Amino acid sequence: MIIVMGVTGTGKSSFLKLLTGNEAIQTSDSECCTTDVQGYQADVPLNDTTYRVTFVDTPGFDDDRTGRDDASILKDVSRWLARAYQNQIKVVGVIYLRRITDERPTGAMKRSLKILHEMIGKDNLAIAHMVTNRWEQVASGDQEKADRREQKLLSKDQNWYRLFSAYGAGYSRHDGTYASATYIIRKILQNSPAYLQIQMQLVDKKMALGDTPAGKVVICDLEEESRMVRNDIAVVEEEIIAEPEKSEHKEEEQKLRERLESLNTEKVELETESNESFMRSAKGIGCVFVCGIIIGVGVAVMPASVAMNAAVVVVAIARKPSIERLC
Ligand SMILES: Nc1nc2c(ncn2[C@@H]2O[C@H](COP(=O)(O)OP(=O)(O)OP(=O)(O)O)[C@@H](O)[C@H]2O)c(=O)[nH]1
Ligand SMILES: [Mg+2]
């Protein structure tokens, strides 16, 4: 299994559409496009063997809050990963997609790297792989600038190095072609498939998502933002006292209070989300979802010795679980 993550609009779904040839995959530059975690399969030839890889597309992290919030992305990806773990599907790669045309890292990029680092866990960070895309959009006069940006991205004082490269993670350029995409996947398929830290924490240790290190990163950000919103509310309250006739202060206060409430809801959801709670709530409606994964596993083990899923996470499967037991 290969999991693809990154901020919204970087081209995760486009990358998978190119790889899998699946025209049903939705892409868009006008709004946050992917709303649910989705798995797609593709056959990838490597050393005279064709590997069936499951690629996992994920909703993008977002600064503008027009799409999914970090907490709900983490929740959905975690559910998917917990399911994969229960089906003994390993992850062979986690792709972090980054546009080379983005001049500097945004808050969402920094947050997503920290979350990814904690999801994977220190022992397996070598399966992470940053891919920069949009090289074909770099004008010839800007090539040197883009090269410098790439060097900076990979340099030792940057988050990518500190959190991933220092532990053996890979890096590739993607030029937008099918050949480039499959070359990257073939590189990733050389990794040793592994389970992610968060999978074991949720399933074996039965931790609540909010207690996992990845969940704590998100909770920490939520608390920080809540503090800032409370400060803003205090300022607006003073403005209301000073200018009670101005309705815009009250409207602003209302918006801030709604934001505070939604931050609190996100936090509570993370604190109460666990694999067990999800399994309980999914009983009765989870059959289609779980069976979808089982079909993938079944196909993956069929070809010969190895089966894989590609996307941002690549996984090899050891055993075909029984549908009856899981449903
Ligand atoms: N030039 C160029 N455009 C790209 C590339 N990849 C994606 N795009 C465009 O970027 C826009 C966003 O692509 P998506 O694949 O939907 O991005 P995403 O990361 O899946 O976005 P979310 O689902 O919102 O997280 C689309 O208009 C794509 O056509 C690329 O490699 N080169
Ligand atoms: Mg998408």
PDB file of C-alpha atoms in Angstrom, residues 32-294:
ATOM      1  CA  CYS A  32     -10.534  21.421  -2.192  1.00  0.00           C
ATOM      2  CA  CYS A  33     -11.450  18.453  -4.257  1.00  0.00           C
ATOM      3  CA  THR A  34     -10.926  15.134  -2.514  1.00  0.00           C
ATOM      4  CA  THR A  35     -13.207  14.860   0.480  1.00  0.00           C
ATOM      5  CA  ASP A  36     -12.767  11.195   1.417  1.00  0.00           C
ATOM      6  CA  VAL A  37      -9.900   8.777   1.680  1.00  0.00           C
ATOM      7  CA  GLN A  38     -10.003   6.552  -1.401  1.00  0.00           C
ATOM      8  CA  GLY A  39      -8.006   3.512  -2.473  1.00  0.00           C
ATOM      9  CA  TYR A  40      -7.084   2.747  -6.093  1.00  0.00           C
ATOM     10  CA  GLN A  41      -5.172  -0.156  -7.516  1.00  0.00           C
ATOM     11  CA  ALA A  42      -2.633  -0.267 -10.287  1.00  0.00           C
ATOM     12  CA  ASP A  43      -0.150  -2.794 -11.615  1.00  0.00           C
ATOM     13  CA  VAL A  44       3.436  -1.626 -11.487  1.00  0.00           C
ATOM     14  CA  PRO A  45       6.148  -3.628 -13.272  1.00  0.00           C
ATOM     15  CA  LEU A  46       9.443  -4.005 -11.427  1.00  0.00           C
ATOM     16  CA  ASN A  47      12.287  -6.432 -12.189  1.00  0.00           C
ATOM     17  CA  ASP A  48      10.228  -8.717 -14.432  1.00  0.00           C
ATOM     18  CA  THR A  49       7.445  -8.884 -11.868  1.00  0.00           C
ATOM     19  CA  THR A  50       4.229  -6.922 -11.908  1.00  0.00           C
ATOM     20  CA  TYR A  51       3.100  -5.699  -8.518  1.00  0.00           C
ATOM     21  CA  ARG A  52      -0.460  -4.829  -7.742  1.00  0.00           C
ATOM     22  CA  VAL A  53      -0.289  -1.755  -5.580  1.00  0.00           C
ATOM     23  CA  THR A  54      -3.034  -0.051  -3.620  1.00  0.00           C
ATOM     24  CA  PHE A  55      -2.695   3.700  -3.721  1.00  0.00           C
ATOM     25  CA  VAL A  56      -4.465   5.708  -1.069  1.00  0.00           C
ATOM     26  CA  ASP A  57      -5.614   9.207  -1.980  1.00  0.00           C
ATOM     27  CA  THR A  58      -6.307  11.551   0.927  1.00  0.00           C
ATOM     28  CA  PRO A  59      -7.991  14.941   1.403  1.00  0.00           C
ATOM     29  CA  GLY A  60      -5.457  17.777   1.394  1.00  0.00           C
ATOM     30  CA  PHE A  61      -4.425  19.780   4.438  1.00  0.00           C
ATOM     31  CA  ASP A  62      -5.608  23.312   4.077  1.00  0.00           C
ATOM     32  CA  ASP A  63      -4.786  26.793   5.402  1.00  0.00           C
ATOM     33  CA  ASP A  64      -7.898  28.557   4.143  1.00  0.00           C
ATOM     34  CA  ARG A  65     -10.244  26.137   5.890  1.00  0.00           C
ATOM     35  CA  THR A  66     -12.348  25.745   2.764  1.00  0.00           C
ATOM     36  CA  GLY A  67     -11.859  22.002   2.900  1.00  0.00           C
ATOM     37  CA  ARG A  68     -11.452  19.395   5.605  1.00  0.00           C
ATOM     38  CA  ASP A  69      -9.844  20.317   8.913  1.00  0.00           C
ATOM     39  CA  ASP A  70      -6.697  18.540  10.094  1.00  0.00           C
ATOM     40  CA  ALA A  71      -8.596  16.603  12.744  1.00  0.00           C
ATOM     41  CA  SER A  72     -11.081  15.068  10.342  1.00  0.00           C
ATOM     42  CA  ILE A  73      -8.369  14.233   7.795  1.00  0.00           C
ATOM     43  CA  LEU A  74      -6.335  12.500  10.483  1.00  0.00           C
ATOM     44  CA  LYS A  75      -9.449  10.702  11.688  1.00  0.00           C
ATOM     45  CA  ASP A  76     -10.325   9.332   8.256  1.00  0.00           C
ATOM     46  CA  VAL A  77      -6.789   8.378   7.313  1.00  0.00           C
ATOM     47  CA  SER A  78      -6.391   6.654  10.693  1.00  0.00           C
ATOM     48  CA  ARG A  79      -9.537   4.637  10.193  1.00  0.00           C
ATOM     49  CA  TRP A  80      -8.281   3.510   6.819  1.00  0.00           C
ATOM     50  CA  LEU A  81      -4.904   2.603   8.292  1.00  0.00           C
ATOM     51  CA  ALA A  82      -6.410   0.750  11.232  1.00  0.00           C
ATOM     52  CA  ARG A  83      -8.468  -1.317   8.810  1.00  0.00           C
ATOM     53  CA  ALA A  84      -5.393  -2.062   6.701  1.00  0.00           C
ATOM     54  CA  TYR A  85      -3.486  -3.100   9.818  1.00  0.00           C
ATOM     55  CA  GLN A  86      -6.239  -5.440  10.904  1.00  0.00           C
ATOM     56  CA  ASN A  87      -6.001  -7.000   7.439  1.00  0.00           C
ATOM     57  CA  GLN A  88      -2.226  -7.257   7.839  1.00  0.00           C
ATOM     58  CA  ILE A  89      -1.558  -4.914   4.943  1.00  0.00           C
ATOM     59  CA  LYS A  90       1.763  -3.170   5.238  1.00  0.00           C
ATOM     60  CA  VAL A  91       2.695   0.216   3.932  1.00  0.00           C
ATOM     61  CA  VAL A  92       5.555   0.365   1.476  1.00  0.00           C
ATOM     62  CA  GLY A  93       5.564   4.105   0.975  1.00  0.00           C
ATOM     63  CA  VAL A  94       4.087   7.371   2.148  1.00  0.00           C
ATOM     64  CA  ILE A  95       4.345  10.052  -0.500  1.00  0.00           C
ATOM     65  CA  TYR A  96       4.386  13.685   0.535  1.00  0.00           C
ATOM     66  CA  LEU A  97       3.595  15.760  -2.531  1.00  0.00           C
ATOM     67  CA  ARG A  98       4.955  19.306  -2.778  1.00  0.00           C
ATOM     68  CA  ARG A  99       4.700  21.834  -5.635  1.00  0.00           C
ATOM     69  CA  ILE A 100       8.128  23.171  -6.557  1.00  0.00           C
ATOM     70  CA  THR A 101       6.319  26.355  -7.589  1.00  0.00           C
ATOM     71  CA  ASP A 102       5.351  27.091  -3.964  1.00  0.00           C
ATOM     72  CA  GLU A 103       7.891  29.667  -2.876  1.00  0.00           C
ATOM     73  CA  ARG A 104       7.819  29.013   0.839  1.00  0.00           C
ATOM     74  CA  PRO A 105       6.209  26.539   3.229  1.00  0.00           C
ATOM     75  CA  THR A 106       2.750  27.430   4.488  1.00  0.00           C
ATOM     76  CA  GLY A 107       1.342  26.591   7.921  1.00  0.00           C
ATOM     77  CA  ALA A 108      -0.549  23.632   6.439  1.00  0.00           C
ATOM     78  CA  MET A 109       2.660  22.244   4.923  1.00  0.00           C
ATOM     79  CA  LYS A 110       4.499  22.468   8.228  1.00  0.00           C
ATOM     80  CA  ARG A 111       1.605  20.925  10.154  1.00  0.00           C
ATOM     81  CA  SER A 112       1.152  18.099   7.680  1.00  0.00           C
ATOM     82  CA  LEU A 113       4.837  17.160   7.872  1.00  0.00           C
ATOM     83  CA  LYS A 114       4.696  16.982  11.659  1.00  0.00           C
ATOM     84  CA  ILE A 115       1.526  14.885  11.561  1.00  0.00           C
ATOM     85  CA  LEU A 116       3.032  12.561   8.956  1.00  0.00           C
ATOM     86  CA  HIS A 117       6.198  12.157  11.001  1.00  0.00           C
ATOM     87  CA  GLU A 118       4.210  11.089  14.040  1.00  0.00           C
ATOM     88  CA  MET A 119       1.866   8.844  12.073  1.00  0.00           C
ATOM     89  CA  ILE A 120       4.750   6.875  10.605  1.00  0.00           C
ATOM     90  CA  GLY A 121       6.928   6.785  13.726  1.00  0.00           C
ATOM     91  CA  LYS A 122      10.714   6.981  14.041  1.00  0.00           C
ATOM     92  CA  ASP A 123      11.453   3.356  13.175  1.00  0.00           C
ATOM     93  CA  ASN A 124       9.955   3.492   9.694  1.00  0.00           C
ATOM     94  CA  LEU A 125      10.568   7.017   8.427  1.00  0.00           C
ATOM     95  CA  ALA A 126      12.586   5.628   5.514  1.00  0.00           C
ATOM     96  CA  ILE A 127       9.296   4.739   3.786  1.00  0.00           C
ATOM     97  CA  ALA A 128       8.430   8.449   3.520  1.00  0.00           C
ATOM     98  CA  HIS A 129       9.129   9.952   0.111  1.00  0.00           C
ATOM     99  CA  MET A 130       8.802  13.596  -0.837  1.00  0.00           C
ATOM    100  CA  VAL A 131       7.855  14.216  -4.457  1.00  0.00           C
ATOM    101  CA  THR A 132       8.074  17.680  -5.950  1.00  0.00           C
ATOM    102  CA  ASN A 133       5.895  18.280  -8.998  1.00  0.00           C
ATOM    103  CA  ARG A 134       5.071  21.057 -11.473  1.00  0.00           C
ATOM    104  CA  TRP A 135       8.648  21.114 -12.775  1.00  0.00           C
ATOM    105  CA  GLU A 136       7.197  21.362 -16.256  1.00  0.00           C
ATOM    106  CA  GLN A 137       5.594  24.649 -15.210  1.00  0.00           C
ATOM    107  CA  VAL A 138       8.913  26.206 -14.290  1.00  0.00           C
ATOM    108  CA  ALA A 139       9.849  28.651 -17.058  1.00  0.00           C
ATOM    109  CA  SER A 140      13.338  28.137 -18.468  1.00  0.00           C
ATOM    110  CA  GLY A 141      14.435  31.473 -16.990  1.00  0.00           C
ATOM    111  CA  ASP A 142      13.281  30.338 -13.544  1.00  0.00           C
ATOM    112  CA  GLN A 143      14.963  26.947 -13.589  1.00  0.00           C
ATOM    113  CA  GLU A 144      17.880  28.037 -11.410  1.00  0.00           C
ATOM    114  CA  LYS A 145      15.513  29.576  -8.900  1.00  0.00           C
ATOM    115  CA  ALA A 146      13.530  26.316  -8.740  1.00  0.00           C
ATOM    116  CA  ASP A 147      16.742  24.303  -8.356  1.00  0.00           C
ATOM    117  CA  ARG A 148      17.760  26.533  -5.448  1.00  0.00           C
ATOM    118  CA  ARG A 149      14.333  26.106  -3.887  1.00  0.00           C
ATOM    119  CA  GLU A 150      14.703  22.360  -4.166  1.00  0.00           C
ATOM    120  CA  GLN A 151      18.141  22.475  -2.537  1.00  0.00           C
ATOM    121  CA  LYS A 152      16.706  24.557   0.269  1.00  0.00           C
ATOM    122  CA  LEU A 153      13.794  22.148   0.725  1.00  0.00           C
ATOM    123  CA  LEU A 154      16.258  19.310   1.143  1.00  0.00           C
ATOM    124  CA  SER A 155      18.797  21.186   3.256  1.00  0.00           C
ATOM    125  CA  LYS A 156      19.661  20.211   6.791  1.00  0.00           C
ATOM    126  CA  ASP A 157      17.978  23.136   8.508  1.00  0.00           C
ATOM    127  CA  GLN A 158      14.594  22.344   6.952  1.00  0.00           C
ATOM    128  CA  ASN A 159      11.763  20.313   8.440  1.00  0.00           C
ATOM    129  CA  TRP A 160      11.904  17.691   5.696  1.00  0.00           C
ATOM    130  CA  TYR A 161      15.497  16.866   6.573  1.00  0.00           C
ATOM    131  CA  ARG A 162      15.011  16.996  10.328  1.00  0.00           C
ATOM    132  CA  LEU A 163      11.842  14.919  10.310  1.00  0.00           C
ATOM    133  CA  PHE A 164      12.445  12.540   7.391  1.00  0.00           C
ATOM    134  CA  SER A 165      15.700  12.650   5.373  1.00  0.00           C
ATOM    135  CA  ALA A 166      17.800  12.234   8.493  1.00  0.00           C
ATOM    136  CA  TYR A 167      16.049   8.873   8.919  1.00  0.00           C
ATOM    137  CA  GLY A 168      16.539   7.696   5.356  1.00  0.00           C
ATOM    138  CA  ALA A 169      13.423   9.029   3.597  1.00  0.00           C
ATOM    139  CA  GLY A 170      13.527   9.374  -0.175  1.00  0.00           C
ATOM    140  CA  TYR A 171      13.017  12.245  -2.556  1.00  0.00           C
ATOM    141  CA  SER A 172      12.082  12.491  -6.260  1.00  0.00           C
ATOM    142  CA  ARG A 173      11.172  15.038  -8.858  1.00  0.00           C
ATOM    143  CA  HIS A 174       8.011  14.370 -10.875  1.00  0.00           C
ATOM    144  CA  ASP A 175       7.862  15.949 -14.326  1.00  0.00           C
ATOM    145  CA  GLY A 176       4.186  15.220 -14.882  1.00  0.00           C
ATOM    146  CA  THR A 177       4.677  12.203 -17.156  1.00  0.00           C
ATOM    147  CA  TYR A 178       3.538   8.614 -16.645  1.00  0.00           C
ATOM    148  CA  ALA A 179       7.161   7.465 -16.967  1.00  0.00           C
ATOM    149  CA  SER A 180       8.189   9.763 -14.137  1.00  0.00           C
ATOM    150  CA  ALA A 181       5.304   8.633 -11.909  1.00  0.00           C
ATOM    151  CA  THR A 182       6.047   4.931 -12.383  1.00  0.00           C
ATOM    152  CA  TYR A 183       9.778   5.520 -11.902  1.00  0.00           C
ATOM    153  CA  ILE A 184       8.998   7.070  -8.511  1.00  0.00           C
ATOM    154  CA  ILE A 185       6.742   4.176  -7.551  1.00  0.00           C
ATOM    155  CA  ARG A 186       9.376   1.647  -8.576  1.00  0.00           C
ATOM    156  CA  LYS A 187      11.845   3.431  -6.304  1.00  0.00           C
ATOM    157  CA  ILE A 188       9.345   3.288  -3.459  1.00  0.00           C
ATOM    158  CA  LEU A 189       8.661  -0.390  -4.040  1.00  0.00           C
ATOM    159  CA  GLN A 190      12.274  -1.082  -3.046  1.00  0.00           C
ATOM    160  CA  ASN A 191      11.416  -0.063   0.538  1.00  0.00           C
ATOM    161  CA  SER A 192      10.746  -2.690   3.140  1.00  0.00           C
ATOM    162  CA  PRO A 193       6.990  -2.663   3.803  1.00  0.00           C
ATOM    163  CA  ALA A 194       6.167  -1.727   7.373  1.00  0.00           C
ATOM    164  CA  TYR A 195       3.345  -0.942   9.738  1.00  0.00           C
ATOM    165  CA  LEU A 196       3.001   2.661  10.802  1.00  0.00           C
ATOM    166  CA  GLN A 197       3.294   3.650  14.431  1.00  0.00           C
ATOM    167  CA  ILE A 198      -0.254   4.984  14.483  1.00  0.00           C
ATOM    168  CA  GLN A 199      -1.675   1.663  13.262  1.00  0.00           C
ATOM    169  CA  MET A 200      -0.201  -0.200  16.208  1.00  0.00           C
ATOM    170  CA  GLN A 201      -1.165   2.536  18.638  1.00  0.00           C
ATOM    171  CA  LEU A 202      -4.800   2.500  17.533  1.00  0.00           C
ATOM    172  CA  VAL A 203      -5.277  -1.233  17.141  1.00  0.00           C
ATOM    173  CA  ASP A 204      -2.857  -3.002  19.503  1.00  0.00           C
ATOM    174  CA  LYS A 205      -2.615  -0.369  22.220  1.00  0.00           C
ATOM    175  CA  LYS A 206      -6.251   0.709  21.768  1.00  0.00           C
ATOM    176  CA  MET A 207      -5.256   4.351  22.153  1.00  0.00           C
ATOM    177  CA  ALA A 208      -7.689   7.191  21.533  1.00  0.00           C
ATOM    178  CA  LEU A 209      -6.602   9.114  18.443  1.00  0.00           C
ATOM    179  CA  GLY A 210      -6.072  12.230  20.551  1.00  0.00           C
ATOM    180  CA  ASP A 211      -3.570  10.348  22.733  1.00  0.00           C
ATOM    181  CA  THR A 212      -1.386   9.258  19.824  1.00  0.00           C
ATOM    182  CA  PRO A 213       1.582  11.508  18.996  1.00  0.00           C
ATOM    183  CA  ALA A 214      -0.024  12.405  15.630  1.00  0.00           C
ATOM    184  CA  GLY A 215      -3.288  13.281  17.370  1.00  0.00           C
ATOM    185  CA  LYS A 216      -1.394  15.373  19.924  1.00  0.00           C
ATOM    186  CA  VAL A 217       0.176  17.458  17.134  1.00  0.00           C
ATOM    187  CA  VAL A 218      -3.312  18.320  15.908  1.00  0.00           C
ATOM    188  CA  ILE A 219      -4.665  18.944  19.421  1.00  0.00           C
ATOM    189  CA  CYS A 220      -1.726  21.222  20.169  1.00  0.00           C
ATOM    190  CA  ASP A 221      -2.522  23.286  17.048  1.00  0.00           C
ATOM    191  CA  LEU A 222      -6.209  23.387  17.951  1.00  0.00           C
ATOM    192  CA  GLU A 223      -5.393  24.646  21.443  1.00  0.00           C
ATOM    193  CA  GLU A 224      -3.054  27.281  20.047  1.00  0.00           C
ATOM    194  CA  GLU A 225      -5.698  28.509  17.631  1.00  0.00           C
ATOM    195  CA  SER A 226      -8.339  28.466  20.396  1.00  0.00           C
ATOM    196  CA  ARG A 227      -6.087  30.690  22.512  1.00  0.00           C
ATOM    197  CA  MET A 228      -5.767  33.151  19.635  1.00  0.00           C
ATOM    198  CA  VAL A 229      -9.513  33.148  18.991  1.00  0.00           C
ATOM    199  CA  ARG A 230     -10.215  33.779  22.704  1.00  0.00           C
ATOM    200  CA  ASN A 231      -7.825  36.743  22.598  1.00  0.00           C
ATOM    201  CA  ASP A 232      -9.632  38.081  19.515  1.00  0.00           C
ATOM    202  CA  ILE A 233     -12.973  37.678  21.302  1.00  0.00           C
ATOM    203  CA  ALA A 234     -11.645  39.712  24.246  1.00  0.00           C
ATOM    204  CA  VAL A 235     -10.584  42.489  21.852  1.00  0.00           C
ATOM    205  CA  VAL A 236     -13.952  42.502  20.069  1.00  0.00           C
ATOM    206  CA  GLU A 237     -15.785  42.593  23.395  1.00  0.00           C
ATOM    207  CA  GLU A 238     -13.929  45.784  24.266  1.00  0.00           C
ATOM    208  CA  GLU A 239     -14.865  47.218  20.878  1.00  0.00           C
ATOM    209  CA  ILE A 240     -18.518  46.357  21.529  1.00  0.00           C
ATOM    210  CA  ILE A 241     -18.387  48.247  24.848  1.00  0.00           C
ATOM    211  CA  ALA A 242     -16.685  51.241  23.189  1.00  0.00           C
ATOM    212  CA  GLU A 243     -18.956  51.296  20.128  1.00  0.00           C
ATOM    213  CA  PRO A 244     -22.207  49.495  21.039  1.00  0.00           C
ATOM    214  CA  GLU A 245     -24.010  50.948  18.035  1.00  0.00           C
ATOM    215  CA  LYS A 246     -21.767  49.162  15.509  1.00  0.00           C
ATOM    216  CA  SER A 247     -23.354  45.868  14.482  1.00  0.00           C
ATOM    217  CA  GLU A 248     -20.190  44.599  12.747  1.00  0.00           C
ATOM    218  CA  HIS A 249     -18.480  44.090  16.130  1.00  0.00           C
ATOM    219  CA  LYS A 250     -21.296  41.808  17.243  1.00  0.00           C
ATOM    220  CA  GLU A 251     -21.186  39.922  13.952  1.00  0.00           C
ATOM    221  CA  GLU A 252     -17.438  39.502  14.330  1.00  0.00           C
ATOM    222  CA  GLU A 253     -17.879  38.244  17.881  1.00  0.00           C
ATOM    223  CA  GLN A 254     -20.483  35.755  16.712  1.00  0.00           C
ATOM    224  CA  LYS A 255     -18.147  34.406  14.011  1.00  0.00           C
ATOM    225  CA  LEU A 256     -15.305  34.056  16.506  1.00  0.00           C
ATOM    226  CA  ARG A 257     -17.509  32.214  18.991  1.00  0.00           C
ATOM    227  CA  GLU A 258     -18.624  29.820  16.252  1.00  0.00           C
ATOM    228  CA  ARG A 259     -14.990  29.229  15.317  1.00  0.00           C
ATOM    229  CA  LEU A 260     -14.125  28.558  18.970  1.00  0.00           C
ATOM    230  CA  GLU A 261     -16.957  26.071  19.213  1.00  0.00           C
ATOM    231  CA  SER A 262     -15.889  24.223  16.072  1.00  0.00           C
ATOM    232  CA  LEU A 263     -12.280  24.047  17.315  1.00  0.00           C
ATOM    233  CA  ASN A 264     -13.565  22.573  20.544  1.00  0.00           C
ATOM    234  CA  THR A 265     -15.697  20.037  18.647  1.00  0.00           C
ATOM    235  CA  GLU A 266     -12.658  18.958  16.597  1.00  0.00           C
ATOM    236  CA  LYS A 267     -10.665  18.494  19.786  1.00  0.00           C
ATOM    237  CA  VAL A 268     -13.371  16.439  21.487  1.00  0.00           C
ATOM    238  CA  GLU A 269     -13.740  14.281  18.357  1.00  0.00           C
ATOM    239  CA  LEU A 270     -10.043  13.459  18.419  1.00  0.00           C
ATOM    240  CA  GLU A 271     -10.088  12.748  22.119  1.00  0.00           C
ATOM    241  CA  THR A 272     -13.001  10.332  21.790  1.00  0.00           C
ATOM    242  CA  GLU A 273     -12.049   8.731  18.458  1.00  0.00           C
ATOM    243  CA  SER A 274     -10.480   5.320  18.787  1.00  0.00           C
ATOM    244  CA  ASN A 275     -10.407   2.253  16.640  1.00  0.00           C
ATOM    245  CA  GLU A 276     -12.817   0.584  19.066  1.00  0.00           C
ATOM    246  CA  SER A 277     -15.299   3.452  18.991  1.00  0.00           C
ATOM    247  CA  PHE A 278     -15.160   3.487  15.225  1.00  0.00           C
ATOM    248  CA  MET A 279     -15.694  -0.260  15.025  1.00  0.00           C
ATOM    249  CA  ARG A 280     -18.695   0.072  17.348  1.00  0.00           C
ATOM    250  CA  SER A 281     -20.267   2.907  15.363  1.00  0.00           C
ATOM    251  CA  ALA A 282     -19.468   1.223  12.052  1.00  0.00           C
ATOM    252  CA  LYS A 283     -21.273  -2.001  12.937  1.00  0.00           C
ATOM    253  CA  GLY A 284     -24.088  -2.432  10.492  1.00  0.00           C
ATOM    254  CA  ILE A 285     -22.907   0.224   8.061  1.00  0.00           C
ATOM    255  CA  GLY A 286     -19.296  -0.813   7.747  1.00  0.00           C
ATOM    256  CA  CYS A 287     -19.740  -3.866   5.577  1.00  0.00           C
ATOM    257  CA  VAL A 288     -19.271  -2.178   2.221  1.00  0.00           C
ATOM    258  CA  PHE A 289     -16.203  -0.287   3.406  1.00  0.00           C
ATOM    259  CA  VAL A 290     -14.530  -3.323   4.924  1.00  0.00           C
ATOM    260  CA  CYS A 291     -15.405  -5.577   2.015  1.00  0.00           C
ATOM    261  CA  GLY A 292     -13.856  -3.047  -0.339  1.00  0.00           C
ATOM    262  CA  ILE A 293     -10.553  -3.479   1.396  1.00  0.00           C
ATOM    263  CA  ILE A 294     -10.866  -7.245   1.492  1.00  0.00           C
TER     264      ILE A 294
END
